[in-house]
PDB file of C-alpha atoms in Angstrom:
ATOM      1  CA  UNK F 215       0.012   0.024   0.009  1.00 74.00           C
ATOM      2  CA  UNK F 216       1.586   3.242  -1.163  1.00 89.00           C
ATOM      3  CA  UNK F 217       0.926   6.776  -0.011  1.00 94.00           C
ATOM      4  CA  UNK F 218      -1.587   8.715  -2.199  1.00 94.00           C
ATOM      5  CA  UNK F 219      -0.718  12.045  -3.752  1.00 94.00           C
ATOM      6  CA  UNK F 220      -3.120  13.728  -1.301  1.00 95.00           C
ATOM      7  CA  UNK F 221      -1.359  11.971   1.651  1.00 97.00           C
ATOM      8  CA  UNK F 222       2.070  13.081   0.360  1.00 97.00           C
ATOM      9  CA  UNK F 223       0.962  16.701   0.060  1.00 97.00           C
ATOM     10  CA  UNK F 224      -0.495  16.641   3.574  1.00 98.00           C
ATOM     11  CA  UNK F 225       2.595  14.965   4.967  1.00 98.00           C
ATOM     12  CA  UNK F 226       4.887  17.512   3.285  1.00 98.00           C
ATOM     13  CA  UNK F 227       2.848  20.281   4.987  1.00 98.00           C
ATOM     14  CA  UNK F 228       3.126  18.491   8.313  1.00 99.00           C
ATOM     15  CA  UNK F 229       6.855  17.844   8.049  1.00 99.00           C
ATOM     16  CA  UNK F 230       7.590  21.394   6.897  1.00 99.00           C
ATOM     17  CA  UNK F 231       5.500  22.765   9.752  1.00 99.00           C
ATOM     18  CA  UNK F 232       7.430  20.502  12.205  1.00 99.00           C
ATOM     19  CA  UNK F 233      10.814  21.693  10.794  1.00 98.00           C
ATOM     20  CA  UNK F 234       9.802  25.415  11.063  1.00 99.00           C
ATOM     21  CA  UNK F 235       8.326  24.805  14.525  1.00 98.00           C
ATOM     22  CA  UNK F 236      11.550  23.361  15.759  1.00 98.00           C
ATOM     23  CA  UNK F 237      13.655  26.091  14.151  1.00 98.00           C
ATOM     24  CA  UNK F 238      11.487  28.703  15.852  1.00 98.00           C
ATOM     25  CA  UNK F 239      11.993  26.936  19.158  1.00 98.00           C
ATOM     26  CA  UNK F 240      15.729  27.242  18.587  1.00 97.00           C
ATOM     27  CA  UNK F 241      15.378  30.991  18.016  1.00 97.00           C
ATOM     28  CA  UNK F 242      13.131  31.369  21.112  1.00 97.00           C
ATOM     29  CA  UNK F 243      15.689  29.578  23.172  1.00 97.00           C
ATOM     30  CA  UNK F 244      18.454  31.866  22.028  1.00 96.00           C
ATOM     31  CA  UNK F 245      16.172  34.824  22.821  1.00 96.00           C
ATOM     32  CA  UNK F 246      15.830  33.333  26.349  1.00 96.00           C
ATOM     33  CA  UNK F 247      12.148  32.881  26.019  1.00 96.00           C
ATOM     34  CA  UNK F 248      12.572  29.115  26.513  1.00 96.00           C
ATOM     35  CA  UNK F 249      14.668  27.780  29.406  1.00 93.00           C
ATOM     36  CA  UNK F 250      15.871  24.437  30.569  1.00 93.00           C
ATOM     37  CA  UNK F 251      16.607  21.598  28.200  1.00 94.00           C
ATOM     38  CA  UNK F 252      15.676  21.630  24.517  1.00 96.00           C
ATOM     39  CA  UNK F 253      16.233  18.724  22.194  1.00 96.00           C
ATOM     40  CA  UNK F 254      15.289  19.424  18.537  1.00 97.00           C
ATOM     41  CA  UNK F 255      14.145  17.089  15.772  1.00 96.00           C
ATOM     42  CA  UNK F 256      15.212  18.560  12.378  1.00 96.00           C
ATOM     43  CA  UNK F 257      16.339  15.774  10.014  1.00 97.00           C
ATOM     44  CA  UNK F 258      14.252  13.042  11.553  1.00 98.00           C
ATOM     45  CA  UNK F 259      10.767  14.150  10.426  1.00 98.00           C
ATOM     46  CA  UNK F 260      10.047  11.185   8.140  1.00 98.00           C
ATOM     47  CA  UNK F 261      10.322   8.848  11.111  1.00 99.00           C
ATOM     48  CA  UNK F 262       7.380   9.839  13.233  1.00 99.00           C
ATOM     49  CA  UNK F 263       5.250  11.051  10.301  1.00 99.00           C
ATOM     50  CA  UNK F 264       5.735   7.876   8.324  1.00 98.00           C
ATOM     51  CA  UNK F 265       5.122   5.577  11.350  1.00 99.00           C
ATOM     52  CA  UNK F 266       2.053   7.406  12.635  1.00 98.00           C
ATOM     53  CA  UNK F 267       0.611   7.593   9.111  1.00 98.00           C
ATOM     54  CA  UNK F 268       0.503   3.757   9.283  1.00 98.00           C
ATOM     55  CA  UNK F 269      -0.866   3.824  12.851  1.00 98.00           C
ATOM     56  CA  UNK F 270      -3.890   5.740  14.100  1.00 97.00           C
ATOM     57  CA  UNK F 271      -3.055   9.027  15.888  1.00 96.00           C
ATOM     58  CA  UNK F 272      -5.516   9.853  18.643  1.00 96.00           C
ATOM     59  CA  UNK F 273      -6.562   6.184  18.872  1.00 97.00           C
ATOM     60  CA  UNK F 274      -3.333   4.317  19.422  1.00 98.00           C
ATOM     61  CA  UNK F 275      -1.170   5.242  22.413  1.00 99.00           C
ATOM     62  CA  UNK F 276       2.213   6.941  21.775  1.00 99.00           C
ATOM     63  CA  UNK F 277       5.136   7.405  24.129  1.00 98.00           C
ATOM     64  CA  UNK F 278       8.632   8.724  23.418  1.00 98.00           C
ATOM     65  CA  UNK F 279      11.721  10.166  25.008  1.00 96.00           C
ATOM     66  CA  UNK F 280      12.833  13.750  25.462  1.00 96.00           C
ATOM     67  CA  UNK F 281      12.981  14.758  21.735  1.00 97.00           C
ATOM     68  CA  UNK F 282       9.207  14.856  21.755  1.00 97.00           C
ATOM     69  CA  UNK F 283       7.761  18.015  20.248  1.00 98.00           C
ATOM     70  CA  UNK F 284       7.121  16.628  16.727  1.00 98.00           C
ATOM     71  CA  UNK F 285       5.676  13.360  18.033  1.00 98.00           C
ATOM     72  CA  UNK F 286       3.144  15.405  19.959  1.00 98.00           C
ATOM     73  CA  UNK F 287       2.290  17.456  16.902  1.00 98.00           C
ATOM     74  CA  UNK F 288       1.705  14.366  14.794  1.00 98.00           C
ATOM     75  CA  UNK F 289      -0.577  12.928  17.479  1.00 98.00           C
ATOM     76  CA  UNK F 290      -2.763  16.085  17.182  1.00 98.00           C
ATOM     77  CA  UNK F 291      -1.615  18.031  20.276  1.00 98.00           C
ATOM     78  CA  UNK F 292      -2.278  21.782  19.764  1.00 98.00           C
ATOM     79  CA  UNK F 293       0.949  23.505  18.627  1.00 98.00           C
ATOM     80  CA  UNK F 294      -0.030  26.573  20.675  1.00 98.00           C
ATOM     81  CA  UNK F 295      -0.228  24.464  23.809  1.00 98.00           C
ATOM     82  CA  UNK F 296       3.183  22.847  22.998  1.00 98.00           C
ATOM     83  CA  UNK F 297       4.872  26.202  22.482  1.00 98.00           C
ATOM     84  CA  UNK F 298       3.224  27.616  25.611  1.00 98.00           C
ATOM     85  CA  UNK F 299       4.600  24.652  27.539  1.00 98.00           C
ATOM     86  CA  UNK F 300       8.079  25.382  26.243  1.00 98.00           C
ATOM     87  CA  UNK F 301       7.621  28.954  27.375  1.00 98.00           C
ATOM     88  CA  UNK F 302       6.643  27.717  30.820  1.00 97.00           C
ATOM     89  CA  UNK F 303       3.092  29.111  30.664  1.00 97.00           C
ATOM     90  CA  UNK F 304      -0.081  28.002  32.425  1.00 96.00           C
ATOM     91  CA  UNK F 305      -1.740  27.359  29.033  1.00 97.00           C
ATOM     92  CA  UNK F 306       0.859  24.747  28.147  1.00 97.00           C
ATOM     93  CA  UNK F 307      -0.149  21.160  27.663  1.00 96.00           C
ATOM     94  CA  UNK F 308       1.553  20.294  31.025  1.00 95.00           C
ATOM     95  CA  UNK F 309       0.484  23.585  32.636  1.00 93.00           C
ATOM     96  CA  UNK F 310       3.988  25.002  32.292  1.00 93.00           C
ATOM     97  CA  UNK F 311       5.361  22.430  34.776  1.00 92.00           C
ATOM     98  CA  UNK F 312       6.948  19.966  32.337  1.00 93.00           C
ATOM     99  CA  UNK F 313       8.804  21.935  29.713  1.00 94.00           C
ATOM    100  CA  UNK F 314      10.368  20.514  26.609  1.00 96.00           C
ATOM    101  CA  UNK F 315      11.036  16.960  27.869  1.00 96.00           C
ATOM    102  CA  UNK F 316       7.613  16.383  29.346  1.00 96.00           C
ATOM    103  CA  UNK F 317       5.002  17.194  26.671  1.00 97.00           C
ATOM    104  CA  UNK F 318       1.810  15.282  27.501  1.00 96.00           C
ATOM    105  CA  UNK F 319      -1.806  15.200  26.328  1.00 97.00           C
ATOM    106  CA  UNK F 320      -3.947  12.257  27.344  1.00 96.00           C
ATOM    107  CA  UNK F 321      -6.840  13.513  25.191  1.00 96.00           C
ATOM    108  CA  UNK F 322      -4.732  12.690  22.096  1.00 98.00           C
ATOM    109  CA  UNK F 323      -3.296   9.596  23.700  1.00 98.00           C
ATOM    110  CA  UNK F 324       0.161  11.126  23.638  1.00 98.00           C
ATOM    111  CA  UNK F 325       1.448   9.662  26.888  1.00 97.00           C
ATOM    112  CA  UNK F 326       4.417  11.887  27.148  1.00 94.00           C
ATOM    113  CA  UNK F 327       8.035  12.501  26.502  1.00 96.00           C
ATOM    114  CA  UNK F 328      10.348  11.199  29.219  1.00 94.00           C
ATOM    115  CA  UNK F 329      13.758  12.515  30.285  1.00 93.00           C
ATOM    116  CA  UNK F 330      15.193   9.181  31.409  1.00 94.00           C
ATOM    117  CA  UNK F 331      17.113   7.400  28.664  1.00 95.00           C
ATOM    118  CA  UNK F 332      15.362   4.057  28.122  1.00 95.00           C
ATOM    119  CA  UNK F 333      12.549   5.022  30.485  1.00 96.00           C
ATOM    120  CA  UNK F 334       9.700   4.606  28.011  1.00 97.00           C
ATOM    121  CA  UNK F 335      10.528   0.873  27.291  1.00 98.00           C
ATOM    122  CA  UNK F 336       8.757  -0.547  30.376  1.00 98.00           C
ATOM    123  CA  UNK F 337       6.092   2.164  30.443  1.00 98.00           C
ATOM    124  CA  UNK F 338       5.057   1.211  26.895  1.00 99.00           C
ATOM    125  CA  UNK F 339       5.042  -2.482  27.922  1.00 99.00           C
ATOM    126  CA  UNK F 340       2.815  -1.621  30.886  1.00 98.00           C
ATOM    127  CA  UNK F 341       0.324   0.210  28.686  1.00 98.00           C
ATOM    128  CA  UNK F 342       0.340  -2.646  26.165  1.00 99.00           C
ATOM    129  CA  UNK F 343      -0.308  -5.147  29.019  1.00 98.00           C
ATOM    130  CA  UNK F 344      -3.355  -3.093  30.089  1.00 98.00           C
ATOM    131  CA  UNK F 345      -4.683  -3.154  26.567  1.00 98.00           C
ATOM    132  CA  UNK F 346      -4.175  -6.914  26.436  1.00 98.00           C
ATOM    133  CA  UNK F 347      -6.040  -7.400  29.674  1.00 98.00           C
ATOM    134  CA  UNK F 348      -8.913  -5.243  28.504  1.00 97.00           C
ATOM    135  CA  UNK F 349      -9.064  -7.013  25.105  1.00 97.00           C
ATOM    136  CA  UNK F 350      -8.798  -3.525  23.478  1.00 97.00           C
ATOM    137  CA  UNK F 351      -8.165  -2.850  19.803  1.00 97.00           C
ATOM    138  CA  UNK F 352      -5.543  -0.092  20.288  1.00 98.00           C
ATOM    139  CA  UNK F 353      -1.808  -0.653  20.142  1.00 99.00           C
ATOM    140  CA  UNK F 354       1.136   1.184  21.729  1.00 99.00           C
ATOM    141  CA  UNK F 355       3.785   2.857  19.651  1.00 99.00           C
ATOM    142  CA  UNK F 356       7.027   3.643  21.574  1.00 99.00           C
ATOM    143  CA  UNK F 357       9.773   5.828  19.901  1.00 98.00           C
ATOM    144  CA  UNK F 358      13.312   5.828  21.344  1.00 97.00           C
ATOM    145  CA  UNK F 359      16.827   6.631  20.172  1.00 96.00           C
ATOM    146  CA  UNK F 360      19.593   4.128  19.482  1.00 96.00           C
ATOM    147  CA  UNK F 361      21.548   4.951  22.682  1.00 94.00           C
ATOM    148  CA  UNK F 362      18.519   3.851  24.833  1.00 94.00           C
ATOM    149  CA  UNK F 363      19.109   0.318  23.562  1.00 95.00           C
ATOM    150  CA  UNK F 364      22.201   0.064  25.790  1.00 95.00           C
ATOM    151  CA  UNK F 365      20.075   0.530  28.908  1.00 95.00           C
ATOM    152  CA  UNK F 366      19.004  -2.437  30.961  1.00 96.00           C
ATOM    153  CA  UNK F 367      15.366  -1.565  30.478  1.00 97.00           C
ATOM    154  CA  UNK F 368      15.752  -2.440  26.763  1.00 97.00           C
ATOM    155  CA  UNK F 369      16.664  -6.084  27.411  1.00 97.00           C
ATOM    156  CA  UNK F 370      14.487  -6.588  30.461  1.00 97.00           C
ATOM    157  CA  UNK F 371      11.374  -5.175  28.836  1.00 98.00           C
ATOM    158  CA  UNK F 372      11.810  -6.801  25.394  1.00 98.00           C
ATOM    159  CA  UNK F 373      12.218 -10.123  27.129  1.00 98.00           C
ATOM    160  CA  UNK F 374       8.814  -9.693  28.894  1.00 98.00           C
ATOM    161  CA  UNK F 375       7.203  -8.238  25.785  1.00 98.00           C
ATOM    162  CA  UNK F 376       8.283 -11.232  23.770  1.00 98.00           C
ATOM    163  CA  UNK F 377       7.212 -13.641  26.500  1.00 98.00           C
ATOM    164  CA  UNK F 378       3.735 -12.101  27.036  1.00 98.00           C
ATOM    165  CA  UNK F 379       3.134 -11.208  23.353  1.00 98.00           C
ATOM    166  CA  UNK F 380       2.161  -7.598  24.020  1.00 99.00           C
ATOM    167  CA  UNK F 381       0.662  -5.317  21.336  1.00 99.00           C
ATOM    168  CA  UNK F 382       3.473  -2.736  21.185  1.00 99.00           C
ATOM    169  CA  UNK F 383       5.621  -1.404  18.363  1.00 99.00           C
ATOM    170  CA  UNK F 384       9.075  -0.208  19.351  1.00 99.00           C
ATOM    171  CA  UNK F 385      10.502   2.292  16.907  1.00 99.00           C
ATOM    172  CA  UNK F 386      14.283   2.903  17.184  1.00 98.00           C
ATOM    173  CA  UNK F 387      15.118   6.259  15.595  1.00 98.00           C
ATOM    174  CA  UNK F 388      18.787   5.490  15.011  1.00 98.00           C
ATOM    175  CA  UNK F 389      20.498   8.843  14.411  1.00 96.00           C
ATOM    176  CA  UNK F 390      23.943   7.298  15.015  1.00 95.00           C
ATOM    177  CA  UNK F 391      24.815   9.314  18.111  1.00 95.00           C
ATOM    178  CA  UNK F 392      24.146   9.144  21.827  1.00 93.00           C
ATOM    179  CA  UNK F 393      24.847  12.779  22.717  1.00 92.00           C
ATOM    180  CA  UNK F 394      28.402  13.049  21.276  1.00 91.00           C
ATOM    181  CA  UNK F 395      29.293   9.353  21.159  1.00 92.00           C
ATOM    182  CA  UNK F 396      28.940   7.637  17.799  1.00 92.00           C
ATOM    183  CA  UNK F 397      27.197   4.285  17.831  1.00 93.00           C
ATOM    184  CA  UNK F 398      30.272   2.290  16.660  1.00 92.00           C
ATOM    185  CA  UNK F 399      32.096   3.485  19.806  1.00 93.00           C
ATOM    186  CA  UNK F 400      29.398   2.433  22.239  1.00 93.00           C
ATOM    187  CA  UNK F 401      27.563  -0.559  20.758  1.00 93.00           C
ATOM    188  CA  UNK F 402      28.863  -3.984  19.811  1.00 93.00           C
ATOM    189  CA  UNK F 403      26.050  -4.700  17.354  1.00 93.00           C
ATOM    190  CA  UNK F 404      25.595  -1.667  15.118  1.00 93.00           C
ATOM    191  CA  UNK F 405      22.418  -2.889  13.403  1.00 96.00           C
ATOM    192  CA  UNK F 406      19.933  -2.392  16.269  1.00 96.00           C
ATOM    193  CA  UNK F 407      17.163  -4.589  14.823  1.00 97.00           C
ATOM    194  CA  UNK F 408      19.511  -7.556  15.069  1.00 97.00           C
ATOM    195  CA  UNK F 409      19.637  -7.189  18.891  1.00 96.00           C
ATOM    196  CA  UNK F 410      15.984  -8.238  19.121  1.00 96.00           C
ATOM    197  CA  UNK F 411      16.571 -11.783  17.800  1.00 94.00           C
ATOM    198  CA  UNK F 412      16.808 -13.178  21.329  1.00 93.00           C
ATOM    199  CA  UNK F 413      13.354 -12.074  22.293  1.00 97.00           C
ATOM    200  CA  UNK F 414      11.256 -14.087  19.848  1.00 95.00           C
ATOM    201  CA  UNK F 415       9.461 -11.403  17.859  1.00 98.00           C
ATOM    202  CA  UNK F 416      10.027  -9.793  14.454  1.00 98.00           C
ATOM    203  CA  UNK F 417      12.301  -6.834  13.793  1.00 98.00           C
ATOM    204  CA  UNK F 418      13.274  -4.929  10.658  1.00 99.00           C
ATOM    205  CA  UNK F 419      15.352  -2.003   9.494  1.00 99.00           C
ATOM    206  CA  UNK F 420      14.469   0.783   6.997  1.00 99.00           C
ATOM    207  CA  UNK F 421      15.599   4.094   5.577  1.00 98.00           C
ATOM    208  CA  UNK F 422      14.314   6.743   7.995  1.00 98.00           C
ATOM    209  CA  UNK F 423      14.888   9.675   5.604  1.00 98.00           C
ATOM    210  CA  UNK F 424      12.401   8.612   2.956  1.00 98.00           C
ATOM    211  CA  UNK F 425       8.835   8.835   4.227  1.00 98.00           C
ATOM    212  CA  UNK F 426       7.542   6.485   1.526  1.00 98.00           C
ATOM    213  CA  UNK F 427       9.921   3.836   2.709  1.00 98.00           C
ATOM    214  CA  UNK F 428       9.138   4.495   6.380  1.00 99.00           C
ATOM    215  CA  UNK F 429       5.387   4.207   5.711  1.00 99.00           C
ATOM    216  CA  UNK F 430       5.747   0.914   3.915  1.00 98.00           C
ATOM    217  CA  UNK F 431       7.872  -0.562   6.720  1.00 99.00           C
ATOM    218  CA  UNK F 432       5.633   0.847   9.377  1.00 99.00           C
ATOM    219  CA  UNK F 433       2.477  -0.503   7.684  1.00 98.00           C
ATOM    220  CA  UNK F 434       3.962  -3.983   7.905  1.00 98.00           C
ATOM    221  CA  UNK F 435       4.878  -3.447  11.504  1.00 99.00           C
ATOM    222  CA  UNK F 436       1.637  -1.876  12.596  1.00 99.00           C
ATOM    223  CA  UNK F 437      -0.467  -4.537  10.827  1.00 98.00           C
ATOM    224  CA  UNK F 438       1.490  -7.234  12.623  1.00 99.00           C
ATOM    225  CA  UNK F 439       1.005  -5.671  16.045  1.00 99.00           C
ATOM    226  CA  UNK F 440      -2.672  -4.905  15.506  1.00 98.00           C
ATOM    227  CA  UNK F 441      -3.706  -8.167  13.894  1.00 98.00           C
ATOM    228  CA  UNK F 442      -1.503 -10.573  15.855  1.00 98.00           C
ATOM    229  CA  UNK F 443      -1.618  -8.590  19.075  1.00 98.00           C
ATOM    230  CA  UNK F 444       2.064  -9.187  19.340  1.00 98.00           C
ATOM    231  CA  UNK F 445       5.248  -7.000  19.419  1.00 99.00           C
ATOM    232  CA  UNK F 446       7.431  -5.701  16.609  1.00 99.00           C
ATOM    233  CA  UNK F 447      10.700  -3.695  16.485  1.00 99.00           C
ATOM    234  CA  UNK F 448      11.421  -1.266  13.736  1.00 99.00           C
ATOM    235  CA  UNK F 449      14.803   0.422  13.308  1.00 99.00           C
ATOM    236  CA  UNK F 450      14.840   3.636  11.197  1.00 99.00           C
ATOM    237  CA  UNK F 451      18.208   4.977   9.975  1.00 99.00           C
ATOM    238  CA  UNK F 452      18.099   8.734  10.325  1.00 98.00           C
ATOM    239  CA  UNK F 453      20.212  11.802  11.366  1.00 97.00           C
ATOM    240  CA  UNK F 454      19.657  14.896  13.436  1.00 96.00           C
ATOM    241  CA  UNK F 455      20.809  18.115  11.871  1.00 96.00           C
ATOM    242  CA  UNK F 456      21.543  19.866  15.161  1.00 92.00           C
ATOM    243  CA  UNK F 457      23.407  18.907  18.264  1.00 87.00           C
ATOM    244  CA  UNK F 458      22.036  16.610  20.909  1.00 91.00           C
ATOM    245  CA  UNK F 459      20.637  19.615  22.803  1.00 92.00           C
ATOM    246  CA  UNK F 460      21.093  23.383  22.935  1.00 90.00           C
ATOM    247  CA  UNK F 461      24.195  22.833  25.095  1.00 86.00           C
ATOM    248  CA  UNK F 462      25.829  20.704  22.404  1.00 86.00           C
ATOM    249  CA  UNK F 463      28.227  22.637  20.127  1.00 82.00           C
ATOM    250  CA  UNK F 464      28.119  19.743  17.606  1.00 85.00           C
ATOM    251  CA  UNK F 465      31.826  19.818  16.802  1.00 88.00           C
ATOM    252  CA  UNK F 466      32.420  16.057  16.958  1.00 91.00           C
ATOM    253  CA  UNK F 467      30.877  15.128  13.531  1.00 91.00           C
ATOM    254  CA  UNK F 468      32.690  15.040  10.228  1.00 92.00           C
ATOM    255  CA  UNK F 469      31.574  17.633   7.771  1.00 94.00           C
ATOM    256  CA  UNK F 470      31.417  15.097   4.968  1.00 95.00           C
ATOM    257  CA  UNK F 471      29.037  13.006   7.043  1.00 93.00           C
ATOM    258  CA  UNK F 472      26.847  15.993   7.650  1.00 94.00           C
ATOM    259  CA  UNK F 473      26.784  16.899   3.956  1.00 95.00           C
ATOM    260  CA  UNK F 474      25.931  13.318   2.975  1.00 96.00           C
ATOM    261  CA  UNK F 475      22.939  13.192   5.333  1.00 96.00           C
ATOM    262  CA  UNK F 476      21.830  16.737   4.466  1.00 95.00           C
ATOM    263  CA  UNK F 477      21.632  15.675   0.845  1.00 97.00           C
ATOM    264  CA  UNK F 478      18.813  13.314   1.903  1.00 97.00           C
ATOM    265  CA  UNK F 479      16.741  15.855   3.891  1.00 98.00           C
ATOM    266  CA  UNK F 480      13.320  14.179   4.346  1.00 98.00           C
ATOM    267  CA  UNK F 481      11.406  17.373   3.711  1.00 98.00           C
ATOM    268  CA  UNK F 482      13.271  18.168   0.489  1.00 98.00           C
ATOM    269  CA  UNK F 483      13.004  14.561  -0.690  1.00 98.00           C
ATOM    270  CA  UNK F 484       9.217  14.721  -0.440  1.00 98.00           C
ATOM    271  CA  UNK F 485       9.078  18.188  -1.983  1.00 98.00           C
ATOM    272  CA  UNK F 486      11.167  17.162  -4.993  1.00 98.00           C
ATOM    273  CA  UNK F 487       9.098  13.964  -5.436  1.00 96.00           C
ATOM    274  CA  UNK F 488       5.902  16.012  -5.667  1.00 98.00           C
ATOM    275  CA  UNK F 489       7.481  18.553  -8.051  1.00 98.00           C
ATOM    276  CA  UNK F 490       8.783  15.805 -10.345  1.00 97.00           C
ATOM    277  CA  UNK F 491       5.323  14.242 -10.372  1.00 95.00           C
ATOM    278  CA  UNK F 492       3.821  17.557 -11.391  1.00 96.00           C
ATOM    279  CA  UNK F 493       1.747  17.724  -8.208  1.00 96.00           C
ATOM    280  CA  UNK F 494       3.459  20.848  -6.878  1.00 96.00           C
ATOM    281  CA  UNK F 495       5.620  23.725  -8.091  1.00 97.00           C
ATOM    282  CA  UNK F 496       8.512  25.385  -6.375  1.00 98.00           C
ATOM    283  CA  UNK F 497       6.304  28.447  -6.070  1.00 98.00           C
ATOM    284  CA  UNK F 498       3.638  26.370  -4.348  1.00 98.00           C
ATOM    285  CA  UNK F 499       6.230  25.097  -1.840  1.00 98.00           C
ATOM    286  CA  UNK F 500       7.517  28.657  -1.124  1.00 98.00           C
ATOM    287  CA  UNK F 501       3.938  29.864  -0.617  1.00 98.00           C
ATOM    288  CA  UNK F 502       3.315  26.956   1.865  1.00 98.00           C
ATOM    289  CA  UNK F 503       6.543  27.841   3.664  1.00 98.00           C
ATOM    290  CA  UNK F 504       5.509  31.512   3.970  1.00 98.00           C
ATOM    291  CA  UNK F 505       2.095  30.471   5.258  1.00 98.00           C
ATOM    292  CA  UNK F 506       3.641  28.314   7.959  1.00 98.00           C
ATOM    293  CA  UNK F 507       6.099  30.922   9.006  1.00 98.00           C
ATOM    294  CA  UNK F 508       3.303  33.504   9.278  1.00 98.00           C
ATOM    295  CA  UNK F 509       1.187  31.180  11.335  1.00 98.00           C
ATOM    296  CA  UNK F 510       4.035  30.473  13.684  1.00 98.00           C
ATOM    297  CA  UNK F 511       4.579  34.143  14.430  1.00 97.00           C
ATOM    298  CA  UNK F 512       1.056  35.527  14.447  1.00 97.00           C
ATOM    299  CA  UNK F 513      -0.748  32.592  16.098  1.00 98.00           C
ATOM    300  CA  UNK F 514       1.610  30.264  17.957  1.00 98.00           C
ATOM    301  CA  UNK F 515       4.436  32.457  19.277  1.00 98.00           C
ATOM    302  CA  UNK F 516       2.012  35.290  20.051  1.00 98.00           C
ATOM    303  CA  UNK F 517      -0.175  32.899  22.027  1.00 98.00           C
ATOM    304  CA  UNK F 518       2.773  31.619  24.065  1.00 98.00           C
ATOM    305  CA  UNK F 519       4.132  35.105  24.786  1.00 98.00           C
ATOM    306  CA  UNK F 520       0.745  36.458  25.866  1.00 98.00           C
ATOM    307  CA  UNK F 521      -0.180  33.455  28.013  1.00 98.00           C
ATOM    308  CA  UNK F 522      -0.053  33.867  31.849  1.00 97.00           C
ATOM    309  CA  UNK F 523       2.648  32.402  33.999  1.00 95.00           C
ATOM    310  CA  UNK F 524       1.657  29.630  36.447  1.00 94.00           C
ATOM    311  CA  UNK F 525       0.271  30.940  39.725  1.00 93.00           C
ATOM    312  CA  UNK F 526       2.935  30.678  42.360  1.00 91.00           C
ATOM    313  CA  UNK F 527       0.279  29.682  44.959  1.00 91.00           C
ATOM    314  CA  UNK F 528      -0.556  26.571  42.813  1.00 89.00           C
ATOM    315  CA  UNK F 529       2.946  25.394  41.938  1.00 83.00           C
ATOM    316  CA  UNK F 530       2.439  22.164  43.950  1.00 86.00           C
ATOM    317  CA  UNK F 531      -0.712  21.359  42.145  1.00 87.00           C
ATOM    318  CA  UNK F 532      -0.616  18.378  39.745  1.00 84.00           C
ATOM    319  CA  UNK F 533       2.167  16.723  41.826  1.00 84.00           C
ATOM    320  CA  UNK F 534      -0.303  14.255  43.321  1.00 85.00           C
ATOM    321  CA  UNK F 535      -3.488  12.804  41.860  1.00 81.00           C
ATOM    322  CA  UNK F 536      -6.564  14.769  42.862  1.00 81.00           C
ATOM    323  CA  UNK F 537      -9.210  12.080  42.046  1.00 80.00           C
ATOM    324  CA  UNK F 538     -10.937  10.090  44.819  1.00 81.00           C
ATOM    325  CA  UNK F 539      -9.226   6.848  45.805  1.00 77.00           C
ATOM    326  CA  UNK F 540     -10.724   3.611  44.613  1.00 77.00           C
ATOM    327  CA  UNK F 541      -9.937   0.144  45.948  1.00 80.00           C
ATOM    328  CA  UNK F 542     -10.564  -2.829  43.644  1.00 78.00           C
ATOM    329  CA  UNK F 543     -13.016  -5.256  45.214  1.00 76.00           C
ATOM    330  CA  UNK F 544     -14.028  -2.629  47.741  1.00 64.00           C
ATOM    331  CA  UNK F 545     -17.521  -1.338  48.463  1.00 60.00           C
TER     332      UNK F 545
END
């Protein structure tokens, strides 16, 4: 099953919006409007967009690590609420308490970004176990980076996931680096999907820069998880165009390597494909870009800037659950 022309045009819009959103976050951080940690996603857009195009955003549950803004966008979380969260405002999706690494919106079944490397592995398994017990139709999609696979949670969780046959898709966005350490200096088995062979469920590898390829691979993976109610591991080869975080000067990578990966920019690949097919002109693309940039400034940034700060008197709110306690089997 291939992407339709209409789907490609929509996905180009979504990926370009995600790219400009992240670039505007970078600028806002430099302007000191955003504080704390900030991990950006440019270069990897085809990964989450291709996978979630095969899944069902808003129906399936999604969880990821700290590089989470674009995953939230693809799940349908309001970009104004995400930007307000980055600005630390009360109108943010986590009420200004979470910041960049803790975007969360249960209404869209985006179960959060998590700061702990490898932390989402067992959380995704727990959600999948709950779905299994309920006999639900949904699946869980868990995104993590390659460096997370060296954590103990990777092996412990995948063993239980394989044993219990849980409906979860693990997506490894392999961008070759864990902070500043290249994968061949930290990992004995470079091809991450091969590490899953000991846990008795299927795994595959695909080009993470080409959204058509990502979608095809993800469709196979999602169909397996949904129909068999069993796990799958998908490794996507990709590359981040900025440093690990805003504190990373990004001086450890070879310029030739950066040029090689920049030549396969997922946004430009999709743009050129549409232009070659006669479905879009360069002028159309520039007009779309201008439209997105204007929306970012007049709607999203303005909303975040004008939103109120959290009330100091309520800073401890949302730390503990406020719902009434319930005991299973009780009166």
